[in-house]
Amino acid sequence: MSDVGDRDAVVRALIEQESWSEGDKPAVVGDMQRLCRAATRALPALGVGVTLISSAGPQVTVAASGEQVELIEELQFSLGEGPCFEAYGTRRPVLIPDLLAVASTRWPGYAAAAQEHGVRAVFAFPLQIGAARLGVMDIYKSEPGNLSIEALGQALTFAEVATGSMLDGQLAPDSRDGVLHHAVDNRYEVFQAQGMVMVQLGVGLAEAMVRIRGYAYAHDRRLNDVAADIVNGRVALEPDAP
């Protein structure tokens, strides 16, 4: 077996050995949660998150190794910047061994916020196959420093396995309860909230999203949760004072 085949077999074995947690979702999303936890243990890392991204609209955090990492993933979408966007846009891994070094230049808002959550290094890997771009896998470390050559190869293999799992979930909408598709559907609630804020405040669509992101960040909440509250009338954003 080739080195690539060896790494693939090792990674799949690590995922299989990862036990199911009480909070795991069924179907492919649960598989992705176990993948994130397995990657966190193997690398090792502070945590790992997988996000579904589409050029058509808001992003969806599909799985994370824990609640802390899910909040860190959401920071990028609340602030509209971060390695996830760059990796997706460039189709190349984004490797930041020292987040402090880029805090003032690359993603000033995200870098500062991520450090407040204990992140000192971040590595983002696009999930893609051919022309298809599905999302990004983010790896967070609590100490600055590069991934070793071995860890980098293993991270790339975890990303490849994640890509296959996401692609299988999208190609089989009726299989295993279609949980991944339910996660994708959540993005449309953000669209709906964006439209409502646009009308309520008399601003453009881009400005409406900025307002929603700003509210989510200021209140330390997930973008999807704020959108749901706006749609259901539990949150109303106020216009600027004259």
mmCIF file of C-alpha atoms in Angstrom:
data_model
loop_
_atom_site.group_PDB
_atom_site.id
_atom_site.type_symbol
_atom_site.label_atom_id
_atom_site.label_comp_id
_atom_site.label_asym_id
_atom_site.label_seq_id
_atom_site.Cartn_x
_atom_site.Cartn_y
_atom_site.Cartn_z
ATOM 1 C CA MET A 1 0.000 0.000 0.000
ATOM 2 C CA SER A 2 1.249 3.512 -0.825
ATOM 3 C CA ASP A 3 1.963 6.183 1.794
ATOM 4 C CA VAL A 4 -1.251 7.940 0.754
ATOM 5 C CA GLY A 5 -3.188 4.707 1.137
ATOM 6 C CA ASP A 6 -1.575 4.088 4.520
ATOM 7 C CA ARG A 7 -2.565 7.542 5.778
ATOM 8 C CA ASP A 8 -6.106 7.105 4.519
ATOM 9 C CA ALA A 9 -6.460 3.748 6.276
ATOM 10 C CA VAL A 10 -5.046 5.167 9.527
ATOM 11 C CA VAL A 11 -7.369 8.179 9.483
ATOM 12 C CA ARG A 12 -10.445 6.079 8.745
ATOM 13 C CA ALA A 13 -9.497 3.726 11.575
ATOM 14 C CA LEU A 14 -9.134 6.658 13.973
ATOM 15 C CA ILE A 15 -12.605 7.895 13.029
ATOM 16 C CA GLU A 16 -14.094 4.429 13.452
ATOM 17 C CA GLN A 17 -12.519 4.140 16.900
ATOM 18 C CA GLU A 18 -14.040 7.446 18.014
ATOM 19 C CA SER A 19 -17.069 6.614 20.140
ATOM 20 C CA TRP A 20 -20.443 8.232 19.625
ATOM 21 C CA SER A 21 -21.279 11.049 22.045
ATOM 22 C CA GLU A 22 -24.709 11.773 23.506
ATOM 23 C CA GLY A 23 -24.868 15.070 21.618
ATOM 24 C CA ASP A 24 -23.957 13.607 18.215
ATOM 25 C CA LYS A 25 -26.421 14.078 15.364
ATOM 26 C CA PRO A 26 -27.506 11.074 13.315
ATOM 27 C CA ALA A 27 -26.253 10.238 9.829
ATOM 28 C CA VAL A 28 -23.441 12.034 8.042
ATOM 29 C CA VAL A 29 -23.351 14.988 10.443
ATOM 30 C CA GLY A 30 -22.641 12.601 13.324
ATOM 31 C CA ASP A 31 -19.892 11.009 11.247
ATOM 32 C CA MET A 32 -18.398 14.461 10.731
ATOM 33 C CA GLN A 33 -18.552 15.209 14.460
ATOM 34 C CA ARG A 34 -16.592 12.039 15.167
ATOM 35 C CA LEU A 35 -14.120 12.998 12.423
ATOM 36 C CA CYS A 36 -13.543 16.370 14.114
ATOM 37 C CA ARG A 37 -12.933 14.759 17.502
ATOM 38 C CA ALA A 38 -10.624 12.118 15.997
ATOM 39 C CA ALA A 39 -8.604 14.808 14.194
ATOM 40 C CA THR A 40 -8.354 16.843 17.405
ATOM 41 C CA ARG A 41 -6.910 13.875 19.285
ATOM 42 C CA ALA A 42 -4.570 12.761 16.500
ATOM 43 C CA LEU A 43 -2.911 16.041 15.567
ATOM 44 C CA PRO A 44 -3.191 17.129 18.532
ATOM 45 C CA ALA A 45 -5.163 20.371 18.489
ATOM 46 C CA LEU A 46 -7.402 22.629 20.525
ATOM 47 C CA GLY A 47 -10.204 21.612 18.211
ATOM 48 C CA VAL A 48 -11.399 21.019 14.658
ATOM 49 C CA GLY A 49 -14.435 22.337 12.810
ATOM 50 C CA VAL A 50 -15.991 21.657 9.403
ATOM 51 C CA THR A 51 -18.027 24.292 7.608
ATOM 52 C CA LEU A 52 -20.161 24.080 4.501
ATOM 53 C CA ILE A 53 -19.695 27.118 2.255
ATOM 54 C CA SER A 54 -21.530 28.246 -0.857
ATOM 55 C CA SER A 55 -20.874 31.301 -2.995
ATOM 56 C CA ALA A 56 -24.651 31.743 -3.041
ATOM 57 C CA GLY A 57 -25.055 32.642 0.612
ATOM 58 C CA PRO A 58 -24.275 32.217 4.321
ATOM 59 C CA GLN A 59 -22.100 29.448 5.691
ATOM 60 C CA VAL A 60 -23.154 26.535 7.885
ATOM 61 C CA THR A 61 -20.993 24.925 10.570
ATOM 62 C CA VAL A 62 -21.699 21.260 9.932
ATOM 63 C CA ALA A 63 -19.641 19.758 12.750
ATOM 64 C CA ALA A 64 -17.142 20.665 15.447
ATOM 65 C CA SER A 65 -15.123 18.791 18.037
ATOM 66 C CA GLY A 66 -16.910 20.682 20.816
ATOM 67 C CA GLU A 67 -18.999 23.710 21.739
ATOM 68 C CA GLN A 68 -15.956 25.963 22.149
ATOM 69 C CA VAL A 69 -14.789 25.199 18.613
ATOM 70 C CA GLU A 70 -18.284 25.745 17.228
ATOM 71 C CA LEU A 71 -18.230 29.247 18.733
ATOM 72 C CA ILE A 72 -14.771 29.880 17.257
ATOM 73 C CA GLU A 73 -16.017 28.765 13.829
ATOM 74 C CA GLU A 74 -18.978 31.135 14.111
ATOM 75 C CA LEU A 75 -16.637 34.074 14.803
ATOM 76 C CA GLN A 76 -15.554 34.058 11.166
ATOM 77 C CA PHE A 77 -19.120 34.307 9.924
ATOM 78 C CA SER A 78 -20.131 36.921 12.468
ATOM 79 C CA LEU A 79 -17.144 39.083 11.506
ATOM 80 C CA GLY A 80 -17.084 38.262 7.801
ATOM 81 C CA GLU A 81 -13.355 37.474 7.760
ATOM 82 C CA GLY A 82 -10.914 34.734 8.614
ATOM 83 C CA PRO A 83 -8.881 31.809 7.243
ATOM 84 C CA CYS A 84 -12.004 29.855 6.309
ATOM 85 C CA PHE A 85 -12.992 32.434 3.686
ATOM 86 C CA GLU A 86 -9.447 32.689 2.348
ATOM 87 C CA ALA A 87 -8.981 28.931 2.014
ATOM 88 C CA TYR A 88 -12.310 28.601 0.221
ATOM 89 C CA GLY A 89 -11.633 31.533 -2.111
ATOM 90 C CA THR A 90 -8.063 30.598 -3.038
ATOM 91 C CA ARG A 91 -8.661 26.824 -3.094
ATOM 92 C CA ARG A 92 -5.430 26.452 -1.109
ATOM 93 C CA PRO A 93 -4.656 25.622 2.528
ATOM 94 C CA VAL A 94 -4.147 28.650 4.757
ATOM 95 C CA LEU A 95 -1.523 27.906 7.404
ATOM 96 C CA ILE A 96 -1.127 30.466 10.208
ATOM 97 C CA PRO A 97 1.342 29.213 12.853
ATOM 98 C CA ASP A 98 1.162 32.471 14.844
ATOM 99 C CA LEU A 99 -2.167 34.292 14.859
ATOM 100 C CA LEU A 100 -0.700 37.192 16.809
ATOM 101 C CA ALA A 101 1.675 37.927 13.932
ATOM 102 C CA VAL A 102 -1.231 38.644 11.556
ATOM 103 C CA ALA A 103 -3.548 40.260 14.098
ATOM 104 C CA SER A 104 -3.051 43.817 12.860
ATOM 105 C CA THR A 105 -2.886 43.176 9.125
ATOM 106 C CA ARG A 106 -4.682 40.096 7.841
ATOM 107 C CA TRP A 107 -7.914 39.648 9.805
ATOM 108 C CA PRO A 108 -7.775 42.207 12.628
ATOM 109 C CA GLY A 109 -11.248 41.525 13.991
ATOM 110 C CA TYR A 110 -11.114 37.739 13.739
ATOM 111 C CA ALA A 111 -7.531 37.391 14.977
ATOM 112 C CA ALA A 112 -8.261 39.349 18.142
ATOM 113 C CA ALA A 113 -11.556 37.549 18.824
ATOM 114 C CA ALA A 114 -10.079 34.079 18.208
ATOM 115 C CA GLN A 115 -7.226 34.784 20.608
ATOM 116 C CA GLU A 116 -9.763 35.672 23.286
ATOM 117 C CA HIS A 117 -11.076 32.106 22.860
ATOM 118 C CA GLY A 118 -7.595 30.601 23.324
ATOM 119 C CA VAL A 119 -6.584 30.207 19.658
ATOM 120 C CA ARG A 120 -2.913 30.897 18.884
ATOM 121 C CA ALA A 121 -2.573 29.129 15.522
ATOM 122 C CA VAL A 122 -5.057 28.116 12.827
ATOM 123 C CA PHE A 123 -4.844 25.919 9.740
ATOM 124 C CA ALA A 124 -7.659 25.938 7.165
ATOM 125 C CA PHE A 125 -8.009 23.257 4.466
ATOM 126 C CA PRO A 126 -10.461 23.614 1.556
ATOM 127 C CA LEU A 127 -12.791 20.652 1.056
ATOM 128 C CA GLN A 128 -12.868 20.222 -2.689
ATOM 129 C CA ILE A 129 -12.755 17.636 -5.421
ATOM 130 C CA GLY A 130 -12.243 18.668 -9.023
ATOM 131 C CA ALA A 131 -14.272 21.820 -9.670
ATOM 132 C CA ALA A 132 -16.578 21.169 -6.709
ATOM 133 C CA ARG A 133 -15.940 23.278 -3.605
ATOM 134 C CA LEU A 134 -17.885 22.154 -0.553
ATOM 135 C CA GLY A 135 -16.402 23.952 2.419
ATOM 136 C CA VAL A 136 -13.413 24.159 4.736
ATOM 137 C CA MET A 137 -11.938 22.200 7.644
ATOM 138 C CA ASP A 138 -10.331 24.406 10.315
ATOM 139 C CA ILE A 139 -7.748 23.153 12.804
ATOM 140 C CA TYR A 140 -7.067 25.283 15.892
ATOM 141 C CA LYS A 141 -4.067 25.138 18.225
ATOM 142 C CA SER A 142 -3.741 26.725 21.658
ATOM 143 C CA GLU A 143 -0.003 27.331 21.198
ATOM 144 C CA PRO A 144 1.808 28.996 18.272
ATOM 145 C CA GLY A 145 3.772 26.738 15.959
ATOM 146 C CA ASN A 146 3.605 24.957 12.628
ATOM 147 C CA LEU A 147 2.140 21.529 12.073
ATOM 148 C CA SER A 148 4.847 18.917 11.653
ATOM 149 C CA ILE A 149 5.233 17.322 8.203
ATOM 150 C CA GLU A 150 3.548 14.195 9.548
ATOM 151 C CA ALA A 151 0.681 16.167 11.121
ATOM 152 C CA LEU A 152 0.223 18.204 7.941
ATOM 153 C CA GLY A 153 -0.107 15.036 5.889
ATOM 154 C CA GLN A 154 -2.591 13.634 8.373
ATOM 155 C CA ALA A 155 -4.592 16.900 8.353
ATOM 156 C CA LEU A 156 -4.809 16.767 4.555
ATOM 157 C CA THR A 157 -6.060 13.183 4.775
ATOM 158 C CA PHE A 158 -8.735 14.127 7.320
ATOM 159 C CA ALA A 159 -9.797 16.891 4.908
ATOM 160 C CA GLU A 160 -10.031 14.409 2.037
ATOM 161 C CA VAL A 161 -12.161 12.033 4.099
ATOM 162 C CA ALA A 162 -14.384 14.941 5.183
ATOM 163 C CA THR A 163 -14.818 15.957 1.540
ATOM 164 C CA GLY A 164 -15.929 12.456 0.615
ATOM 165 C CA SER A 165 -18.389 12.276 3.501
ATOM 166 C CA MET A 166 -19.938 15.656 2.638
ATOM 167 C CA LEU A 167 -20.159 14.784 -1.040
ATOM 168 C CA ASP A 168 -21.829 11.449 -0.249
ATOM 169 C CA GLY A 169 -24.322 13.256 1.986
ATOM 170 C CA GLN A 170 -25.210 15.750 -0.738
ATOM 171 C CA LEU A 171 -25.581 13.095 -3.407
ATOM 172 C CA ALA A 172 -27.978 11.049 -1.262
ATOM 173 C CA PRO A 173 -30.609 13.501 0.011
ATOM 174 C CA ASP A 174 -32.999 10.787 1.135
ATOM 175 C CA SER A 175 -30.421 8.535 2.756
ATOM 176 C CA ARG A 176 -29.841 8.354 6.503
ATOM 177 C CA ASP A 177 -32.458 11.020 7.277
ATOM 178 C CA GLY A 178 -30.855 13.698 5.061
ATOM 179 C CA VAL A 179 -29.377 15.469 8.095
ATOM 180 C CA LEU A 180 -26.708 17.266 6.075
ATOM 181 C CA HIS A 181 -29.409 18.735 3.872
ATOM 182 C CA HIS A 182 -31.242 19.942 6.944
ATOM 183 C CA ALA A 183 -28.081 21.748 8.009
ATOM 184 C CA VAL A 184 -27.830 23.348 4.566
ATOM 185 C CA ASP A 185 -31.448 24.491 4.807
ATOM 186 C CA ASN A 186 -30.564 26.518 7.913
ATOM 187 C CA ARG A 187 -28.736 29.019 5.712
ATOM 188 C CA TYR A 188 -32.051 30.192 4.263
ATOM 189 C CA GLU A 189 -33.179 31.444 7.659
ATOM 190 C CA VAL A 190 -30.218 33.809 7.524
ATOM 191 C CA PHE A 191 -31.367 34.957 4.075
ATOM 192 C CA GLN A 192 -34.837 35.593 5.464
ATOM 193 C CA ALA A 193 -33.491 37.569 8.419
ATOM 194 C CA GLN A 194 -31.278 39.581 6.070
ATOM 195 C CA GLY A 195 -34.299 40.565 3.979
ATOM 196 C CA MET A 196 -36.317 41.504 7.042
ATOM 197 C CA VAL A 197 -33.547 43.733 8.416
ATOM 198 C CA MET A 198 -33.136 45.364 5.002
ATOM 199 C CA VAL A 199 -36.807 46.366 4.993
ATOM 200 C CA GLN A 200 -36.971 47.315 8.685
ATOM 201 C CA LEU A 201 -33.906 49.559 8.617
ATOM 202 C CA GLY A 202 -34.135 50.767 5.028
ATOM 203 C CA VAL A 203 -30.621 49.597 4.155
ATOM 204 C CA GLY A 204 -29.121 47.447 1.397
ATOM 205 C CA LEU A 205 -28.679 43.672 1.613
ATOM 206 C CA ALA A 206 -24.950 43.934 2.313
ATOM 207 C CA GLU A 207 -25.526 46.449 5.123
ATOM 208 C CA ALA A 208 -28.292 44.250 6.571
ATOM 209 C CA MET A 209 -25.865 41.325 6.847
ATOM 210 C CA VAL A 210 -23.259 43.589 8.475
ATOM 211 C CA ARG A 211 -25.862 44.622 11.082
ATOM 212 C CA ILE A 212 -26.806 41.014 11.834
ATOM 213 C CA ARG A 213 -23.155 39.977 12.111
ATOM 214 C CA GLY A 214 -22.426 42.943 14.367
ATOM 215 C CA TYR A 215 -25.296 42.037 16.691
ATOM 216 C CA ALA A 216 -24.161 38.393 16.838
ATOM 217 C CA TYR A 217 -20.594 39.380 17.672
ATOM 218 C CA ALA A 218 -21.578 42.023 20.233
ATOM 219 C CA HIS A 219 -23.800 39.541 22.067
ATOM 220 C CA ASP A 220 -21.397 36.564 21.652
ATOM 221 C CA ARG A 221 -24.019 34.533 19.803
ATOM 222 C CA ARG A 222 -24.100 32.343 16.722
ATOM 223 C CA LEU A 223 -25.193 33.993 13.492
ATOM 224 C CA ASN A 224 -27.830 31.314 12.832
ATOM 225 C CA ASP A 225 -29.341 31.762 16.302
ATOM 226 C CA VAL A 226 -29.612 35.532 15.875
ATOM 227 C CA ALA A 227 -31.202 35.050 12.454
ATOM 228 C CA ALA A 228 -33.787 32.685 13.938
ATOM 229 C CA ASP A 229 -34.643 35.233 16.629
ATOM 230 C CA ILE A 230 -35.061 37.977 14.028
ATOM 231 C CA VAL A 231 -37.321 35.831 11.869
ATOM 232 C CA ASN A 232 -39.450 34.855 14.879
ATOM 233 C CA GLY A 233 -39.699 38.400 16.233
ATOM 234 C CA ARG A 234 -37.589 37.858 19.336
ATOM 235 C CA VAL A 235 -34.898 40.305 18.201
ATOM 236 C CA ALA A 236 -35.372 43.613 16.368
ATOM 237 C CA LEU A 237 -32.323 45.567 15.255
ATOM 238 C CA GLU A 238 -32.514 49.274 15.920
ATOM 239 C CA PRO A 239 -31.784 51.926 13.269
ATOM 240 C CA ASP A 240 -28.901 54.302 13.780
ATOM 241 C CA ALA A 241 -29.686 57.351 15.868
ATOM 242 C CA PRO A 242 -30.132 60.492 13.728
#
